[in-house]
């Protein structure tokens, strides 16, 4: 058993479970939860919020929308996010409208998108009458269209990014639609160094996984990559070598639209996402091969040779990944040179450094006039 396999059989947690793996975290709110969970398991985490939750400089529009909703006395409220509901009541209270808002909404039927929104509704002293089947705005609107008729007045608490398609469905069903947006999403600034580091790391395949907890965070990464001239490289890396992990289907949608396969938990929760990422990297992203020198593993940026871990440089990781994946077959000089975007001389210098780092003579064998292979 290597030092990376000490996993508690009850909790599934091991302090070195993710040792060697490199994970990008794109979220703004609750990013500390993800970072802490991954770092406690030994991962290197690169944090760069690709989108930020932003309050309006002026709460006037939120207050005006609240007054419109109070005047309309809606039949139905769609609560989409916990933070949005809490923020709405904070603004209303500050404007002296909190009691009136609670009174108006207590007379309405309240439907929630998910359990966190339900918690915020109940914290406000209100009760909901149901939740969407799939914890998405689309499935919430499906329910409304099926159960409520034309003439229904619907108030919708927006979740940072207006879903115009779903609002249009309500209007097309003959409903009067009122909205309030207690917060919005904003993209990061072009000069944000953390975002530049994240874009460069994904493009260079120096991360094993990138996590997303909102669709705007996905869009934010793509926009940042485009601004830095690396959009195609980032998308290609996420399609092939860097795992894109998403908290749920709404977040996954822009990734899937870009042709990227997504790692997504069955339950759309942060804890489920963390467990799934850990399981995937431990079980499926670890390359293993038995050699004459003992078992060899490649775990992100760490090679483990017969139980001894060795941290590798990004170029060495690329070369070693190609050799381990070949499982003893010869990898040509041309193929290895292409993997590191260099000529054969540059590749051979890098391969020499890889051998020195591994400190296991004979593990990487030269096949004269053909290339290199692992000594299996």
PDB file of N, CA and C in Angstrom, residues 255-333:
ATOM      1  N   UNK A 255     -21.136  23.797 -20.578  1.00  0.00           N
ATOM      2  CA  UNK A 255     -20.018  22.887 -20.834  1.00  0.00           C
ATOM      3  C   UNK A 255     -20.406  21.860 -21.889  1.00  0.00           C
ATOM      4  N   UNK A 256     -21.585  21.277 -21.716  1.00  0.00           N
ATOM      5  CA  UNK A 256     -22.064  20.276 -22.673  1.00  0.00           C
ATOM      6  C   UNK A 256     -22.234  20.906 -24.050  1.00  0.00           C
ATOM      7  N   UNK A 257     -22.723  22.149 -24.080  1.00  0.00           N
ATOM      8  CA  UNK A 257     -22.904  22.844 -25.360  1.00  0.00           C
ATOM      9  C   UNK A 257     -21.575  23.039 -26.088  1.00  0.00           C
ATOM     10  N   UNK A 258     -20.477  23.084 -25.329  1.00  0.00           N
ATOM     11  CA  UNK A 258     -19.147  23.238 -25.925  1.00  0.00           C
ATOM     12  C   UNK A 258     -18.502  21.897 -26.253  1.00  0.00           C
ATOM     13  N   UNK A 259     -19.270  20.811 -26.098  1.00  0.00           N
ATOM     14  CA  UNK A 259     -18.742  19.492 -26.418  1.00  0.00           C
ATOM     15  C   UNK A 259     -17.855  18.903 -25.344  1.00  0.00           C
ATOM     16  N   UNK A 260     -18.026  19.360 -24.117  1.00  0.00           N
ATOM     17  CA  UNK A 260     -17.200  18.901 -23.001  1.00  0.00           C
ATOM     18  C   UNK A 260     -17.994  17.904 -22.158  1.00  0.00           C
ATOM     19  N   UNK A 261     -17.400  16.754 -21.885  1.00  0.00           N
ATOM     20  CA  UNK A 261     -18.032  15.778 -20.991  1.00  0.00           C
ATOM     21  C   UNK A 261     -17.899  16.278 -19.563  1.00  0.00           C
ATOM     22  N   UNK A 262     -18.955  16.106 -18.790  1.00  0.00           N
ATOM     23  CA  UNK A 262     -19.009  16.703 -17.460  1.00  0.00           C
ATOM     24  C   UNK A 262     -19.141  15.630 -16.389  1.00  0.00           C
ATOM     25  N   UNK A 263     -18.369  15.790 -15.330  1.00  0.00           N
ATOM     26  CA  UNK A 263     -18.506  14.961 -14.134  1.00  0.00           C
ATOM     27  C   UNK A 263     -19.528  15.642 -13.235  1.00  0.00           C
ATOM     28  N   UNK A 264     -20.664  14.986 -12.991  1.00  0.00           N
ATOM     29  CA  UNK A 264     -21.775  15.619 -12.264  1.00  0.00           C
ATOM     30  C   UNK A 264     -22.389  14.634 -11.288  1.00  0.00           C
ATOM     31  N   UNK A 265     -22.581  15.014 -10.027  1.00  0.00           N
ATOM     32  CA  UNK A 265     -23.187  14.101  -9.051  1.00  0.00           C
ATOM     33  C   UNK A 265     -24.684  13.933  -9.288  1.00  0.00           C
ATOM     34  N   UNK A 266     -25.230  12.830  -8.788  1.00  0.00           N
ATOM     35  CA  UNK A 266     -26.674  12.598  -8.903  1.00  0.00           C
ATOM     36  C   UNK A 266     -27.453  13.582  -8.038  1.00  0.00           C
ATOM     37  N   UNK A 267     -26.897  13.909  -6.890  1.00  0.00           N
ATOM     38  CA  UNK A 267     -27.528  14.890  -6.005  1.00  0.00           C
ATOM     39  C   UNK A 267     -26.798  16.215  -6.187  1.00  0.00           C
ATOM     40  N   UNK A 268     -27.543  17.275  -6.450  1.00  0.00           N
ATOM     41  CA  UNK A 268     -26.937  18.546  -6.821  1.00  0.00           C
ATOM     42  C   UNK A 268     -26.552  19.321  -5.561  1.00  0.00           C
ATOM     43  N   UNK A 269     -25.527  18.806  -4.864  1.00  0.00           N
ATOM     44  CA  UNK A 269     -25.072  19.390  -3.614  1.00  0.00           C
ATOM     45  C   UNK A 269     -23.549  19.521  -3.635  1.00  0.00           C
ATOM     46  N   UNK A 270     -23.038  20.479  -2.866  1.00  0.00           N
ATOM     47  CA  UNK A 270     -21.600  20.688  -2.797  1.00  0.00           C
ATOM     48  C   UNK A 270     -20.881  19.447  -2.268  1.00  0.00           C
ATOM     49  N   UNK A 271     -21.435  18.845  -1.221  1.00  0.00           N
ATOM     50  CA  UNK A 271     -20.800  17.665  -0.642  1.00  0.00           C
ATOM     51  C   UNK A 271     -20.725  16.519  -1.633  1.00  0.00           C
ATOM     52  N   UNK A 272     -21.790  16.342  -2.413  1.00  0.00           N
ATOM     53  CA  UNK A 272     -21.799  15.278  -3.421  1.00  0.00           C
ATOM     54  C   UNK A 272     -20.767  15.546  -4.502  1.00  0.00           C
ATOM     55  N   UNK A 273     -20.596  16.805  -4.874  1.00  0.00           N
ATOM     56  CA  UNK A 273     -19.584  17.167  -5.865  1.00  0.00           C
ATOM     57  C   UNK A 273     -18.191  16.853  -5.344  1.00  0.00           C
ATOM     58  N   UNK A 274     -17.931  17.201  -4.094  1.00  0.00           N
ATOM     59  CA  UNK A 274     -16.614  16.932  -3.503  1.00  0.00           C
ATOM     60  C   UNK A 274     -16.322  15.439  -3.493  1.00  0.00           C
ATOM     61  N   UNK A 275     -17.288  14.640  -3.057  1.00  0.00           N
ATOM     62  CA  UNK A 275     -17.075  13.187  -3.007  1.00  0.00           C
ATOM     63  C   UNK A 275     -16.818  12.623  -4.405  1.00  0.00           C
ATOM     64  N   UNK A 276     -17.586  13.086  -5.383  1.00  0.00           N
ATOM     65  CA  UNK A 276     -17.446  12.559  -6.743  1.00  0.00           C
ATOM     66  C   UNK A 276     -16.081  12.902  -7.325  1.00  0.00           C
ATOM     67  N   UNK A 277     -15.616  14.134  -7.107  1.00  0.00           N
ATOM     68  CA  UNK A 277     -14.293  14.522  -7.599  1.00  0.00           C
ATOM     69  C   UNK A 277     -13.214  13.662  -6.950  1.00  0.00           C
ATOM     70  N   UNK A 278     -13.328  13.457  -5.651  1.00  0.00           N
ATOM     71  CA  UNK A 278     -12.342  12.630  -4.943  1.00  0.00           C
ATOM     72  C   UNK A 278     -12.324  11.204  -5.497  1.00  0.00           C
ATOM     73  N   UNK A 279     -13.505  10.629  -5.660  1.00  0.00           N
ATOM     74  CA  UNK A 279     -13.589   9.250  -6.157  1.00  0.00           C
ATOM     75  C   UNK A 279     -13.044   9.150  -7.575  1.00  0.00           C
ATOM     76  N   UNK A 280     -13.386  10.125  -8.415  1.00  0.00           N
ATOM     77  CA  UNK A 280     -12.947  10.058  -9.803  1.00  0.00           C
ATOM     78  C   UNK A 280     -11.431  10.168  -9.916  1.00  0.00           C
ATOM     79  N   UNK A 281     -10.848  11.138  -9.220  1.00  0.00           N
ATOM     80  CA  UNK A 281      -9.403  11.313  -9.315  1.00  0.00           C
ATOM     81  C   UNK A 281      -8.663  10.126  -8.712  1.00  0.00           C
ATOM     82  N   UNK A 282      -9.172   9.617  -7.600  1.00  0.00           N
ATOM     83  CA  UNK A 282      -8.515   8.476  -6.938  1.00  0.00           C
ATOM     84  C   UNK A 282      -8.598   7.210  -7.778  1.00  0.00           C
ATOM     85  N   UNK A 283      -9.770   6.956  -8.351  1.00  0.00           N
ATOM     86  CA  UNK A 283      -9.992   5.673  -9.030  1.00  0.00           C
ATOM     87  C   UNK A 283      -9.715   5.712 -10.528  1.00  0.00           C
ATOM     88  N   UNK A 284     -10.088   6.803 -11.187  1.00  0.00           N
ATOM     89  CA  UNK A 284     -10.049   6.808 -12.653  1.00  0.00           C
ATOM     90  C   UNK A 284      -8.966   7.703 -13.245  1.00  0.00           C
ATOM     91  N   UNK A 285      -8.527   8.697 -12.501  1.00  0.00           N
ATOM     92  CA  UNK A 285      -7.525   9.610 -13.045  1.00  0.00           C
ATOM     93  C   UNK A 285      -6.112   9.240 -12.611  1.00  0.00           C
ATOM     94  N   UNK A 286      -5.986   8.195 -11.821  1.00  0.00           N
ATOM     95  CA  UNK A 286      -4.672   7.706 -11.429  1.00  0.00           C
ATOM     96  C   UNK A 286      -4.241   6.626 -12.413  1.00  0.00           C
ATOM     97  N   UNK A 287      -3.132   6.871 -13.105  1.00  0.00           N
ATOM     98  CA  UNK A 287      -2.599   5.877 -14.046  1.00  0.00           C
ATOM     99  C   UNK A 287      -1.689   4.917 -13.293  1.00  0.00           C
ATOM    100  N   UNK A 288      -1.848   3.628 -13.538  1.00  0.00           N
ATOM    101  CA  UNK A 288      -1.054   2.615 -12.839  1.00  0.00           C
ATOM    102  C   UNK A 288      -0.502   1.606 -13.840  1.00  0.00           C
ATOM    103  N   UNK A 289       0.729   1.180 -13.611  1.00  0.00           N
ATOM    104  CA  UNK A 289       1.310   0.129 -14.433  1.00  0.00           C
ATOM    105  C   UNK A 289       2.355  -0.620 -13.596  1.00  0.00           C
ATOM    106  N   UNK A 290       2.388  -1.922 -13.740  1.00  0.00           N
ATOM    107  CA  UNK A 290       3.368  -2.745 -13.037  1.00  0.00           C
ATOM    108  C   UNK A 290       4.639  -2.822 -13.885  1.00  0.00           C
ATOM    109  N   UNK A 291       5.793  -2.518 -13.277  1.00  0.00           N
ATOM    110  CA  UNK A 291       7.070  -2.550 -13.994  1.00  0.00           C
ATOM    111  C   UNK A 291       8.057  -3.461 -13.263  1.00  0.00           C
ATOM    112  N   UNK A 292       9.227  -3.620 -13.857  1.00  0.00           N
ATOM    113  CA  UNK A 292      10.281  -4.412 -13.203  1.00  0.00           C
ATOM    114  C   UNK A 292      10.812  -3.719 -11.959  1.00  0.00           C
ATOM    115  N   UNK A 293      10.453  -2.484 -11.787  1.00  0.00           N
ATOM    116  CA  UNK A 293      10.948  -1.689 -10.665  1.00  0.00           C
ATOM    117  C   UNK A 293       9.854  -1.452  -9.616  1.00  0.00           C
ATOM    118  N   UNK A 294       8.772  -2.202  -9.722  1.00  0.00           N
ATOM    119  CA  UNK A 294       7.646  -2.046  -8.818  1.00  0.00           C
ATOM    120  C   UNK A 294       6.487  -1.351  -9.493  1.00  0.00           C
ATOM    121  N   UNK A 295       5.390  -1.173  -8.776  1.00  0.00           N
ATOM    122  CA  UNK A 295       4.235  -0.493  -9.358  1.00  0.00           C
ATOM    123  C   UNK A 295       4.537   0.983  -9.538  1.00  0.00           C
ATOM    124  N   UNK A 296       4.128   1.513 -10.680  1.00  0.00           N
ATOM    125  CA  UNK A 296       4.283   2.931 -10.980  1.00  0.00           C
ATOM    126  C   UNK A 296       2.897   3.552 -11.083  1.00  0.00           C
ATOM    127  N   UNK A 297       2.730   4.696 -10.430  1.00  0.00           N
ATOM    128  CA  UNK A 297       1.488   5.450 -10.518  1.00  0.00           C
ATOM    129  C   UNK A 297       1.802   6.867 -10.962  1.00  0.00           C
ATOM    130  N   UNK A 298       0.874   7.463 -11.660  1.00  0.00           N
ATOM    131  CA  UNK A 298       0.937   8.891 -11.933  1.00  0.00           C
ATOM    132  C   UNK A 298      -0.349   9.502 -11.407  1.00  0.00           C
ATOM    133  N   UNK A 299      -0.194  10.322 -10.386  1.00  0.00           N
ATOM    134  CA  UNK A 299      -1.320  10.971  -9.724  1.00  0.00           C
ATOM    135  C   UNK A 299      -1.164  12.474  -9.900  1.00  0.00           C
ATOM    136  N   UNK A 300      -1.759  13.000 -10.967  1.00  0.00           N
ATOM    137  CA  UNK A 300      -1.625  14.425 -11.207  1.00  0.00           C
ATOM    138  C   UNK A 300      -0.186  14.792 -11.485  1.00  0.00           C
ATOM    139  N   UNK A 301       0.419  15.562 -10.593  1.00  0.00           N
ATOM    140  CA  UNK A 301       1.801  15.999 -10.776  1.00  0.00           C
ATOM    141  C   UNK A 301       2.793  15.155  -9.997  1.00  0.00           C
ATOM    142  N   UNK A 302       2.336  14.064  -9.422  1.00  0.00           N
ATOM    143  CA  UNK A 302       3.207  13.214  -8.603  1.00  0.00           C
ATOM    144  C   UNK A 302       3.315  11.819  -9.208  1.00  0.00           C
ATOM    145  N   UNK A 303       4.556  11.372  -9.403  1.00  0.00           N
ATOM    146  CA  UNK A 303       4.812   9.985  -9.790  1.00  0.00           C
ATOM    147  C   UNK A 303       5.113   9.204  -8.522  1.00  0.00           C
ATOM    148  N   UNK A 304       4.573   8.004  -8.448  1.00  0.00           N
ATOM    149  CA  UNK A 304       4.838   7.125  -7.308  1.00  0.00           C
ATOM    150  C   UNK A 304       5.502   5.868  -7.866  1.00  0.00           C
ATOM    151  N   UNK A 305       6.762   5.684  -7.515  1.00  0.00           N
ATOM    152  CA  UNK A 305       7.521   4.540  -8.006  1.00  0.00           C
ATOM    153  C   UNK A 305       7.800   3.605  -6.840  1.00  0.00           C
ATOM    154  N   UNK A 306       7.147   2.434  -6.864  1.00  0.00           N
ATOM    155  CA  UNK A 306       7.300   1.449  -5.800  1.00  0.00           C
ATOM    156  C   UNK A 306       7.070   2.073  -4.425  1.00  0.00           C
ATOM    157  N   UNK A 307       6.039   2.908  -4.341  1.00  0.00           N
ATOM    158  CA  UNK A 307       5.660   3.501  -3.059  1.00  0.00           C
ATOM    159  C   UNK A 307       6.327   4.807  -2.725  1.00  0.00           C
ATOM    160  N   UNK A 308       7.285   5.250  -3.539  1.00  0.00           N
ATOM    161  CA  UNK A 308       7.991   6.499  -3.254  1.00  0.00           C
ATOM    162  C   UNK A 308       7.450   7.620  -4.139  1.00  0.00           C
ATOM    163  N   UNK A 309       6.899   8.680  -3.543  1.00  0.00           N
ATOM    164  CA  UNK A 309       6.336   9.778  -4.351  1.00  0.00           C
ATOM    165  C   UNK A 309       7.417  10.753  -4.816  1.00  0.00           C
ATOM    166  N   UNK A 310       7.263  11.218  -6.041  1.00  0.00           N
ATOM    167  CA  UNK A 310       8.185  12.203  -6.614  1.00  0.00           C
ATOM    168  C   UNK A 310       7.359  13.262  -7.329  1.00  0.00           C
ATOM    169  N   UNK A 311       7.503  14.517  -6.931  1.00  0.00           N
ATOM    170  CA  UNK A 311       6.764  15.582  -7.606  1.00  0.00           C
ATOM    171  C   UNK A 311       7.492  15.962  -8.886  1.00  0.00           C
ATOM    172  N   UNK A 312       6.721  16.089  -9.971  1.00  0.00           N
ATOM    173  CA  UNK A 312       7.284  16.351 -11.279  1.00  0.00           C
ATOM    174  C   UNK A 312       6.940  17.748 -11.774  1.00  0.00           C
ATOM    175  N   UNK A 313       7.766  18.251 -12.669  1.00  0.00           N
ATOM    176  CA  UNK A 313       7.454  19.522 -13.331  1.00  0.00           C
ATOM    177  C   UNK A 313       6.360  19.274 -14.369  1.00  0.00           C
ATOM    178  N   UNK A 314       5.678  20.331 -14.830  1.00  0.00           N
ATOM    179  CA  UNK A 314       4.622  20.127 -15.836  1.00  0.00           C
ATOM    180  C   UNK A 314       5.096  19.385 -17.080  1.00  0.00           C
ATOM    181  N   UNK A 315       6.301  19.710 -17.592  1.00  0.00           N
ATOM    182  CA  UNK A 315       6.800  19.018 -18.780  1.00  0.00           C
ATOM    183  C   UNK A 315       7.075  17.552 -18.486  1.00  0.00           C
ATOM    184  N   UNK A 316       7.644  17.282 -17.312  1.00  0.00           N
ATOM    185  CA  UNK A 316       7.902  15.896 -16.935  1.00  0.00           C
ATOM    186  C   UNK A 316       6.608  15.109 -16.780  1.00  0.00           C
ATOM    187  N   UNK A 317       5.574  15.755 -16.249  1.00  0.00           N
ATOM    188  CA  UNK A 317       4.272  15.092 -16.122  1.00  0.00           C
ATOM    189  C   UNK A 317       3.762  14.678 -17.499  1.00  0.00           C
ATOM    190  N   UNK A 318       3.858  15.571 -18.464  1.00  0.00           N
ATOM    191  CA  UNK A 318       3.363  15.277 -19.812  1.00  0.00           C
ATOM    192  C   UNK A 318       4.106  14.089 -20.416  1.00  0.00           C
ATOM    193  N   UNK A 319       5.413  14.087 -20.296  1.00  0.00           N
ATOM    194  CA  UNK A 319       6.204  12.991 -20.847  1.00  0.00           C
ATOM    195  C   UNK A 319       5.907  11.676 -20.129  1.00  0.00           C
ATOM    196  N   UNK A 320       5.846  11.741 -18.799  1.00  0.00           N
ATOM    197  CA  UNK A 320       5.632  10.513 -18.036  1.00  0.00           C
ATOM    198  C   UNK A 320       4.232   9.952 -18.267  1.00  0.00           C
ATOM    199  N   UNK A 321       3.250  10.852 -18.447  1.00  0.00           N
ATOM    200  CA  UNK A 321       1.893  10.394 -18.725  1.00  0.00           C
ATOM    201  C   UNK A 321       1.853   9.581 -20.021  1.00  0.00           C
ATOM    202  N   UNK A 322       2.544  10.064 -21.041  1.00  0.00           N
ATOM    203  CA  UNK A 322       2.570   9.349 -22.318  1.00  0.00           C
ATOM    204  C   UNK A 322       3.215   7.975 -22.174  1.00  0.00           C
ATOM    205  N   UNK A 323       4.271   7.887 -21.379  1.00  0.00           N
ATOM    206  CA  UNK A 323       4.967   6.612 -21.191  1.00  0.00           C
ATOM    207  C   UNK A 323       4.150   5.639 -20.357  1.00  0.00           C
ATOM    208  N   UNK A 324       3.533   6.143 -19.282  1.00  0.00           N
ATOM    209  CA  UNK A 324       2.717   5.267 -18.429  1.00  0.00           C
ATOM    210  C   UNK A 324       1.494   4.777 -19.195  1.00  0.00           C
ATOM    211  N   UNK A 325       0.852   5.671 -19.951  1.00  0.00           N
ATOM    212  CA  UNK A 325      -0.341   5.286 -20.710  1.00  0.00           C
ATOM    213  C   UNK A 325      -0.018   4.215 -21.745  1.00  0.00           C
ATOM    214  N   UNK A 326       1.223   4.206 -22.256  1.00  0.00           N
ATOM    215  CA  UNK A 326       1.622   3.208 -23.258  1.00  0.00           C
ATOM    216  C   UNK A 326       1.858   1.836 -22.637  1.00  0.00           C
ATOM    217  N   UNK A 327       1.990   1.780 -21.312  1.00  0.00           N
ATOM    218  CA  UNK A 327       2.105   0.519 -20.559  1.00  0.00           C
ATOM    219  C   UNK A 327       3.198  -0.398 -21.125  1.00  0.00           C
ATOM    220  N   UNK A 328       4.357   0.193 -21.390  1.00  0.00           N
ATOM    221  CA  UNK A 328       5.498  -0.594 -21.849  1.00  0.00           C
ATOM    222  C   UNK A 328       5.713  -0.578 -23.345  1.00  0.00           C
ATOM    223  N   UNK A 329       4.752  -0.133 -24.109  1.00  0.00           N
ATOM    224  CA  UNK A 329       4.937  -0.009 -25.559  1.00  0.00           C
ATOM    225  C   UNK A 329       5.861   1.177 -25.840  1.00  0.00           C
ATOM    226  N   UNK A 330       6.491   1.147 -26.982  1.00  0.00           N
ATOM    227  CA  UNK A 330       7.422   2.213 -27.354  1.00  0.00           C
ATOM    228  C   UNK A 330       6.638   3.462 -27.761  1.00  0.00           C
ATOM    229  N   UNK A 331       7.067   4.606 -27.232  1.00  0.00           N
ATOM    230  CA  UNK A 331       6.511   5.898 -27.636  1.00  0.00           C
ATOM    231  C   UNK A 331       7.594   6.600 -28.445  1.00  0.00           C
ATOM    232  N   UNK A 332       7.281   6.969 -29.649  1.00  0.00           N
ATOM    233  CA  UNK A 332       8.291   7.522 -30.547  1.00  0.00           C
ATOM    234  C   UNK A 332       8.777   8.886 -30.080  1.00  0.00           C
ATOM    235  N   UNK A 333       9.984   9.240 -30.531  1.00  0.00           N
ATOM    236  CA  UNK A 333      10.523  10.561 -30.220  1.00  0.00           C
ATOM    237  C   UNK A 333       9.605  11.658 -30.759  1.00  0.00           C
TER     238      UNK A 333
END
